[in-house]
């Protein structure tokens, strides 16, 4: 039933809102028009979620902020993420992205194919990442650069699966949702193609999926 599904989701995605964020922040890039900060916060299951905050330091007032969820096999520092983020900063926004569970600084020893072989593990990483984003939004509420009432959430591919789940559970926290190149349902054949492409991307970068001509 709907009530049971709602209760089950609440159980999976529940976290301790009183858990200290224990935020650590450092400036890792600074120009007249762009400041890049790396932050790290505590999430559930004793995990630390690292992220990047990009903004124009010349702007003194809180600004609308774009949350960016990266695709599978990439991470918060990938140009796929930071290039549009820099463009949005030029237009007056701040941008935030984090390493989703199992990616970037949070990569485990298991390779992508091994992780794909265990659906429960993939589901756990997705749930963990959704909670990490909630913790990130909590953290952003403490930042004077961010207008917490004007948050947009952009998700690429896997990130689109994460951000739609987040917005379904916390619609009051996000003013706009953008989903790019992210499926709702796939046939088994299509899923196999995607998994093979993701494995090639992890090994050789995005260029590994481009056919030569």
PDB file of C-alpha atoms in Angstrom:
ATOM      1  CA  UNK A   1       0.000   0.000   0.000  1.00  0.00           C
ATOM      2  CA  UNK A   2       0.979   3.645  -0.346  1.00  0.00           C
ATOM      3  CA  UNK A   3       1.164   4.050   3.426  1.00  0.00           C
ATOM      4  CA  UNK A   4       3.504   1.053   3.753  1.00  0.00           C
ATOM      5  CA  UNK A   5       5.756   2.293   0.948  1.00  0.00           C
ATOM      6  CA  UNK A   6       5.949   5.731   2.545  1.00  0.00           C
ATOM      7  CA  UNK A   7       6.834   4.243   5.929  1.00  0.00           C
ATOM      8  CA  UNK A   8       9.482   1.991   4.361  1.00  0.00           C
ATOM      9  CA  UNK A   9      11.113   4.897   2.518  1.00  0.00           C
ATOM     10  CA  UNK A  10      11.130   6.942   5.702  1.00  0.00           C
ATOM     11  CA  UNK A  11      12.933   4.105   7.478  1.00  0.00           C
ATOM     12  CA  UNK A  12      15.562   3.705   4.746  1.00  0.00           C
ATOM     13  CA  UNK A  13      16.274   7.420   4.357  1.00  0.00           C
ATOM     14  CA  UNK A  14      16.051   8.387   8.015  1.00  0.00           C
ATOM     15  CA  UNK A  15      19.024  10.103   9.620  1.00  0.00           C
ATOM     16  CA  UNK A  16      19.831  11.839  12.888  1.00  0.00           C
ATOM     17  CA  UNK A  17      19.215  15.525  12.221  1.00  0.00           C
ATOM     18  CA  UNK A  18      20.963  16.380  15.497  1.00  0.00           C
ATOM     19  CA  UNK A  19      24.195  14.647  14.447  1.00  0.00           C
ATOM     20  CA  UNK A  20      26.924  17.325  14.387  1.00  0.00           C
ATOM     21  CA  UNK A  21      28.067  18.208  10.878  1.00  0.00           C
ATOM     22  CA  UNK A  22      31.656  18.629  12.083  1.00  0.00           C
ATOM     23  CA  UNK A  23      32.341  20.597   8.898  1.00  0.00           C
ATOM     24  CA  UNK A  24      35.909  21.106   7.702  1.00  0.00           C
ATOM     25  CA  UNK A  25      36.457  23.699   4.968  1.00  0.00           C
ATOM     26  CA  UNK A  26      39.494  24.879   3.022  1.00  0.00           C
ATOM     27  CA  UNK A  27      39.959  27.190   0.045  1.00  0.00           C
ATOM     28  CA  UNK A  28      41.531  25.197  -2.805  1.00  0.00           C
ATOM     29  CA  UNK A  29      41.218  27.818  -5.555  1.00  0.00           C
ATOM     30  CA  UNK A  30      40.779  31.586  -5.450  1.00  0.00           C
ATOM     31  CA  UNK A  31      40.555  34.298  -8.108  1.00  0.00           C
ATOM     32  CA  UNK A  32      38.804  37.662  -8.207  1.00  0.00           C
ATOM     33  CA  UNK A  33      35.650  36.104  -9.635  1.00  0.00           C
ATOM     34  CA  UNK A  34      35.711  32.478  -8.464  1.00  0.00           C
ATOM     35  CA  UNK A  35      36.388  30.905  -5.093  1.00  0.00           C
ATOM     36  CA  UNK A  36      36.573  27.125  -4.844  1.00  0.00           C
ATOM     37  CA  UNK A  37      36.217  25.565  -1.408  1.00  0.00           C
ATOM     38  CA  UNK A  38      36.514  21.925  -0.467  1.00  0.00           C
ATOM     39  CA  UNK A  39      34.291  20.940   2.463  1.00  0.00           C
ATOM     40  CA  UNK A  40      33.745  17.705   4.309  1.00  0.00           C
ATOM     41  CA  UNK A  41      30.850  16.851   6.606  1.00  0.00           C
ATOM     42  CA  UNK A  42      29.765  13.924   8.736  1.00  0.00           C
ATOM     43  CA  UNK A  43      26.897  11.839   7.387  1.00  0.00           C
ATOM     44  CA  UNK A  44      25.238   8.697   8.670  1.00  0.00           C
ATOM     45  CA  UNK A  45      27.038   5.381   9.211  1.00  0.00           C
ATOM     46  CA  UNK A  46      30.110   7.388  10.318  1.00  0.00           C
ATOM     47  CA  UNK A  47      30.829   8.359   6.716  1.00  0.00           C
ATOM     48  CA  UNK A  48      32.431  11.654   5.728  1.00  0.00           C
ATOM     49  CA  UNK A  49      30.998  13.299   2.611  1.00  0.00           C
ATOM     50  CA  UNK A  50      33.463  15.540   0.710  1.00  0.00           C
ATOM     51  CA  UNK A  51      32.239  18.267  -1.587  1.00  0.00           C
ATOM     52  CA  UNK A  52      33.052  21.461  -3.462  1.00  0.00           C
ATOM     53  CA  UNK A  53      31.449  24.895  -3.119  1.00  0.00           C
ATOM     54  CA  UNK A  54      31.992  27.384  -5.956  1.00  0.00           C
ATOM     55  CA  UNK A  55      30.964  31.049  -5.774  1.00  0.00           C
ATOM     56  CA  UNK A  56      31.953  34.594  -6.725  1.00  0.00           C
ATOM     57  CA  UNK A  57      33.526  36.208  -3.642  1.00  0.00           C
ATOM     58  CA  UNK A  58      32.627  39.691  -4.899  1.00  0.00           C
ATOM     59  CA  UNK A  59      28.930  39.009  -4.319  1.00  0.00           C
ATOM     60  CA  UNK A  60      28.096  39.954  -0.738  1.00  0.00           C
ATOM     61  CA  UNK A  61      24.484  38.784  -0.444  1.00  0.00           C
ATOM     62  CA  UNK A  62      23.189  35.192  -0.295  1.00  0.00           C
ATOM     63  CA  UNK A  63      22.691  33.866  -3.803  1.00  0.00           C
ATOM     64  CA  UNK A  64      20.625  31.132  -5.458  1.00  0.00           C
ATOM     65  CA  UNK A  65      22.535  27.852  -5.370  1.00  0.00           C
ATOM     66  CA  UNK A  66      22.697  24.917  -7.751  1.00  0.00           C
ATOM     67  CA  UNK A  67      23.277  21.424  -6.357  1.00  0.00           C
ATOM     68  CA  UNK A  68      24.965  19.203  -8.962  1.00  0.00           C
ATOM     69  CA  UNK A  69      24.833  15.397  -8.735  1.00  0.00           C
ATOM     70  CA  UNK A  70      27.450  13.786 -10.987  1.00  0.00           C
ATOM     71  CA  UNK A  71      27.068  10.700 -13.230  1.00  0.00           C
ATOM     72  CA  UNK A  72      28.304   7.224 -12.344  1.00  0.00           C
ATOM     73  CA  UNK A  73      32.113   6.698 -12.565  1.00  0.00           C
ATOM     74  CA  UNK A  74      32.801  10.464 -12.440  1.00  0.00           C
ATOM     75  CA  UNK A  75      33.134  12.629  -9.332  1.00  0.00           C
ATOM     76  CA  UNK A  76      32.740  16.113  -7.913  1.00  0.00           C
ATOM     77  CA  UNK A  77      35.911  17.438  -9.568  1.00  0.00           C
ATOM     78  CA  UNK A  78      35.186  16.141 -13.081  1.00  0.00           C
ATOM     79  CA  UNK A  79      35.036  18.808 -15.787  1.00  0.00           C
ATOM     80  CA  UNK A  80      31.636  17.356 -16.687  1.00  0.00           C
ATOM     81  CA  UNK A  81      30.495  18.879 -13.388  1.00  0.00           C
ATOM     82  CA  UNK A  82      32.792  21.852 -12.815  1.00  0.00           C
ATOM     83  CA  UNK A  83      32.492  23.372 -16.311  1.00  0.00           C
ATOM     84  CA  UNK A  84      28.732  24.073 -16.052  1.00  0.00           C
ATOM     85  CA  UNK A  85      29.241  25.036 -12.407  1.00  0.00           C
ATOM     86  CA  UNK A  86      31.709  27.757 -13.401  1.00  0.00           C
ATOM     87  CA  UNK A  87      29.278  29.022 -16.030  1.00  0.00           C
ATOM     88  CA  UNK A  88      26.452  29.214 -13.479  1.00  0.00           C
ATOM     89  CA  UNK A  89      28.710  31.061 -11.030  1.00  0.00           C
ATOM     90  CA  UNK A  90      29.336  33.657 -13.741  1.00  0.00           C
ATOM     91  CA  UNK A  91      25.558  34.095 -13.940  1.00  0.00           C
ATOM     92  CA  UNK A  92      25.336  34.872 -10.220  1.00  0.00           C
ATOM     93  CA  UNK A  93      24.696  31.490  -8.592  1.00  0.00           C
ATOM     94  CA  UNK A  94      26.733  29.417  -6.187  1.00  0.00           C
ATOM     95  CA  UNK A  95      27.259  25.743  -7.019  1.00  0.00           C
ATOM     96  CA  UNK A  96      27.738  22.703  -4.813  1.00  0.00           C
ATOM     97  CA  UNK A  97      28.661  19.138  -5.645  1.00  0.00           C
ATOM     98  CA  UNK A  98      29.689  16.136  -3.556  1.00  0.00           C
ATOM     99  CA  UNK A  99      31.337  12.786  -4.192  1.00  0.00           C
ATOM    100  CA  UNK A 100      28.504  10.293  -4.232  1.00  0.00           C
ATOM    101  CA  UNK A 101      29.053   7.101  -2.262  1.00  0.00           C
ATOM    102  CA  UNK A 102      31.602   4.860  -3.993  1.00  0.00           C
ATOM    103  CA  UNK A 103      32.983   7.691  -6.168  1.00  0.00           C
ATOM    104  CA  UNK A 104      35.895  10.119  -6.095  1.00  0.00           C
ATOM    105  CA  UNK A 105      37.497  10.347  -2.674  1.00  0.00           C
ATOM    106  CA  UNK A 106      35.024   7.711  -1.507  1.00  0.00           C
ATOM    107  CA  UNK A 107      36.057   5.079  -4.050  1.00  0.00           C
ATOM    108  CA  UNK A 108      36.418   1.597  -2.580  1.00  0.00           C
ATOM    109  CA  UNK A 109      38.728  -1.213  -3.649  1.00  0.00           C
ATOM    110  CA  UNK A 110      35.904  -2.895  -5.575  1.00  0.00           C
ATOM    111  CA  UNK A 111      35.816  -2.076  -9.276  1.00  0.00           C
ATOM    112  CA  UNK A 112      32.657  -0.953 -11.039  1.00  0.00           C
ATOM    113  CA  UNK A 113      31.748  -4.380 -12.442  1.00  0.00           C
ATOM    114  CA  UNK A 114      32.019  -5.958  -9.001  1.00  0.00           C
ATOM    115  CA  UNK A 115      29.729  -3.319  -7.542  1.00  0.00           C
ATOM    116  CA  UNK A 116      27.215  -3.841 -10.338  1.00  0.00           C
ATOM    117  CA  UNK A 117      27.077  -7.538  -9.454  1.00  0.00           C
ATOM    118  CA  UNK A 118      25.561  -6.729  -6.043  1.00  0.00           C
ATOM    119  CA  UNK A 119      22.265  -4.836  -6.418  1.00  0.00           C
ATOM    120  CA  UNK A 120      21.859  -4.456  -2.654  1.00  0.00           C
ATOM    121  CA  UNK A 121      25.204  -2.697  -2.475  1.00  0.00           C
ATOM    122  CA  UNK A 122      24.193  -0.317  -5.260  1.00  0.00           C
ATOM    123  CA  UNK A 123      20.935   0.403  -3.464  1.00  0.00           C
ATOM    124  CA  UNK A 124      22.791   1.076  -0.216  1.00  0.00           C
ATOM    125  CA  UNK A 125      25.122   3.521  -1.979  1.00  0.00           C
ATOM    126  CA  UNK A 126      22.136   5.326  -3.531  1.00  0.00           C
ATOM    127  CA  UNK A 127      20.382   5.633  -0.172  1.00  0.00           C
ATOM    128  CA  UNK A 128      23.600   6.788   1.493  1.00  0.00           C
ATOM    129  CA  UNK A 129      24.091   9.438  -1.191  1.00  0.00           C
ATOM    130  CA  UNK A 130      20.525  10.743  -0.835  1.00  0.00           C
ATOM    131  CA  UNK A 131      21.134  11.185   2.890  1.00  0.00           C
ATOM    132  CA  UNK A 132      24.522  12.789   2.170  1.00  0.00           C
ATOM    133  CA  UNK A 133      22.734  15.372   0.054  1.00  0.00           C
ATOM    134  CA  UNK A 134      20.298  16.083   2.874  1.00  0.00           C
ATOM    135  CA  UNK A 135      23.238  16.616   5.201  1.00  0.00           C
ATOM    136  CA  UNK A 136      24.795  18.883   2.565  1.00  0.00           C
ATOM    137  CA  UNK A 137      21.647  20.993   2.422  1.00  0.00           C
ATOM    138  CA  UNK A 138      21.765  21.217   6.224  1.00  0.00           C
ATOM    139  CA  UNK A 139      25.368  22.395   5.941  1.00  0.00           C
ATOM    140  CA  UNK A 140      24.529  24.988   3.292  1.00  0.00           C
ATOM    141  CA  UNK A 141      21.992  26.520   5.670  1.00  0.00           C
ATOM    142  CA  UNK A 142      24.992  27.565   7.787  1.00  0.00           C
ATOM    143  CA  UNK A 143      26.775  29.287   4.883  1.00  0.00           C
ATOM    144  CA  UNK A 144      26.147  33.040   4.437  1.00  0.00           C
ATOM    145  CA  UNK A 145      26.903  32.766   0.700  1.00  0.00           C
ATOM    146  CA  UNK A 146      23.894  30.492   0.117  1.00  0.00           C
ATOM    147  CA  UNK A 147      20.206  31.377  -0.055  1.00  0.00           C
ATOM    148  CA  UNK A 148      18.680  28.155   1.258  1.00  0.00           C
ATOM    149  CA  UNK A 149      15.247  29.174  -0.033  1.00  0.00           C
ATOM    150  CA  UNK A 150      16.536  29.191  -3.621  1.00  0.00           C
ATOM    151  CA  UNK A 151      18.130  25.807  -4.220  1.00  0.00           C
ATOM    152  CA  UNK A 152      18.022  24.097  -7.591  1.00  0.00           C
ATOM    153  CA  UNK A 153      19.076  20.459  -7.994  1.00  0.00           C
ATOM    154  CA  UNK A 154      20.642  19.254 -11.264  1.00  0.00           C
ATOM    155  CA  UNK A 155      21.352  15.541 -11.750  1.00  0.00           C
ATOM    156  CA  UNK A 156      23.281  13.926 -14.596  1.00  0.00           C
ATOM    157  CA  UNK A 157      22.491  10.249 -15.336  1.00  0.00           C
ATOM    158  CA  UNK A 158      22.936   8.440 -11.981  1.00  0.00           C
ATOM    159  CA  UNK A 159      22.766  11.853 -10.348  1.00  0.00           C
ATOM    160  CA  UNK A 160      19.303  12.265 -11.895  1.00  0.00           C
ATOM    161  CA  UNK A 161      18.174   9.112 -10.116  1.00  0.00           C
ATOM    162  CA  UNK A 162      19.507  10.479  -6.835  1.00  0.00           C
ATOM    163  CA  UNK A 163      18.119  13.989  -7.110  1.00  0.00           C
ATOM    164  CA  UNK A 164      14.616  12.852  -8.067  1.00  0.00           C
ATOM    165  CA  UNK A 165      14.519  10.595  -5.000  1.00  0.00           C
ATOM    166  CA  UNK A 166      15.742  13.469  -2.845  1.00  0.00           C
ATOM    167  CA  UNK A 167      13.114  15.849  -4.202  1.00  0.00           C
ATOM    168  CA  UNK A 168      10.317  13.313  -3.745  1.00  0.00           C
ATOM    169  CA  UNK A 169      11.249  12.969  -0.078  1.00  0.00           C
ATOM    170  CA  UNK A 170      12.123  16.632   0.587  1.00  0.00           C
ATOM    171  CA  UNK A 171      10.138  18.774  -1.886  1.00  0.00           C
ATOM    172  CA  UNK A 172      10.150  21.709   0.514  1.00  0.00           C
ATOM    173  CA  UNK A 173      13.945  21.982   0.409  1.00  0.00           C
ATOM    174  CA  UNK A 174      14.365  22.478  -3.348  1.00  0.00           C
ATOM    175  CA  UNK A 175      12.874  25.171  -5.594  1.00  0.00           C
ATOM    176  CA  UNK A 176      13.764  23.583  -8.956  1.00  0.00           C
ATOM    177  CA  UNK A 177      14.655  20.112 -10.268  1.00  0.00           C
ATOM    178  CA  UNK A 178      16.548  19.336 -13.496  1.00  0.00           C
ATOM    179  CA  UNK A 179      17.171  15.733 -14.647  1.00  0.00           C
ATOM    180  CA  UNK A 180      19.553  15.182 -17.582  1.00  0.00           C
ATOM    181  CA  UNK A 181      20.225  11.935 -19.491  1.00  0.00           C
ATOM    182  CA  UNK A 182      18.696   9.844 -16.730  1.00  0.00           C
ATOM    183  CA  UNK A 183      16.345   6.902 -17.389  1.00  0.00           C
ATOM    184  CA  UNK A 184      13.192   5.927 -15.578  1.00  0.00           C
ATOM    185  CA  UNK A 185      13.107   2.320 -16.771  1.00  0.00           C
ATOM    186  CA  UNK A 186      15.456   0.201 -18.898  1.00  0.00           C
ATOM    187  CA  UNK A 187      15.159  -3.163 -20.595  1.00  0.00           C
ATOM    188  CA  UNK A 188      17.717  -5.803 -19.522  1.00  0.00           C
ATOM    189  CA  UNK A 189      19.495  -5.350 -22.853  1.00  0.00           C
ATOM    190  CA  UNK A 190      19.742  -1.586 -22.426  1.00  0.00           C
ATOM    191  CA  UNK A 191      20.942  -2.001 -18.832  1.00  0.00           C
ATOM    192  CA  UNK A 192      23.742  -4.311 -20.003  1.00  0.00           C
ATOM    193  CA  UNK A 193      24.901  -1.746 -22.571  1.00  0.00           C
ATOM    194  CA  UNK A 194      24.937   0.994 -19.951  1.00  0.00           C
ATOM    195  CA  UNK A 195      26.908  -1.144 -17.496  1.00  0.00           C
ATOM    196  CA  UNK A 196      29.498  -1.996 -20.156  1.00  0.00           C
ATOM    197  CA  UNK A 197      29.824   1.673 -21.103  1.00  0.00           C
ATOM    198  CA  UNK A 198      30.202   2.690 -17.451  1.00  0.00           C
ATOM    199  CA  UNK A 199      32.923   0.088 -16.924  1.00  0.00           C
ATOM    200  CA  UNK A 200      34.824   1.425 -19.955  1.00  0.00           C
ATOM    201  CA  UNK A 201      34.450   4.970 -18.657  1.00  0.00           C
ATOM    202  CA  UNK A 202      35.857   4.000 -15.266  1.00  0.00           C
ATOM    203  CA  UNK A 203      38.886   2.383 -16.882  1.00  0.00           C
ATOM    204  CA  UNK A 204      39.640   4.872 -19.651  1.00  0.00           C
ATOM    205  CA  UNK A 205      37.645   8.028 -18.943  1.00  0.00           C
ATOM    206  CA  UNK A 206      34.697   9.418 -20.969  1.00  0.00           C
ATOM    207  CA  UNK A 207      36.694   9.237 -24.230  1.00  0.00           C
ATOM    208  CA  UNK A 208      36.721   5.430 -23.952  1.00  0.00           C
ATOM    209  CA  UNK A 209      33.031   5.334 -24.924  1.00  0.00           C
ATOM    210  CA  UNK A 210      33.470   7.365 -28.116  1.00  0.00           C
ATOM    211  CA  UNK A 211      33.638   5.305 -31.306  1.00  0.00           C
ATOM    212  CA  UNK A 212      36.478   6.235 -33.657  1.00  0.00           C
ATOM    213  CA  UNK A 213      35.580   7.452 -37.162  1.00  0.00           C
TER     214      UNK A 213
END
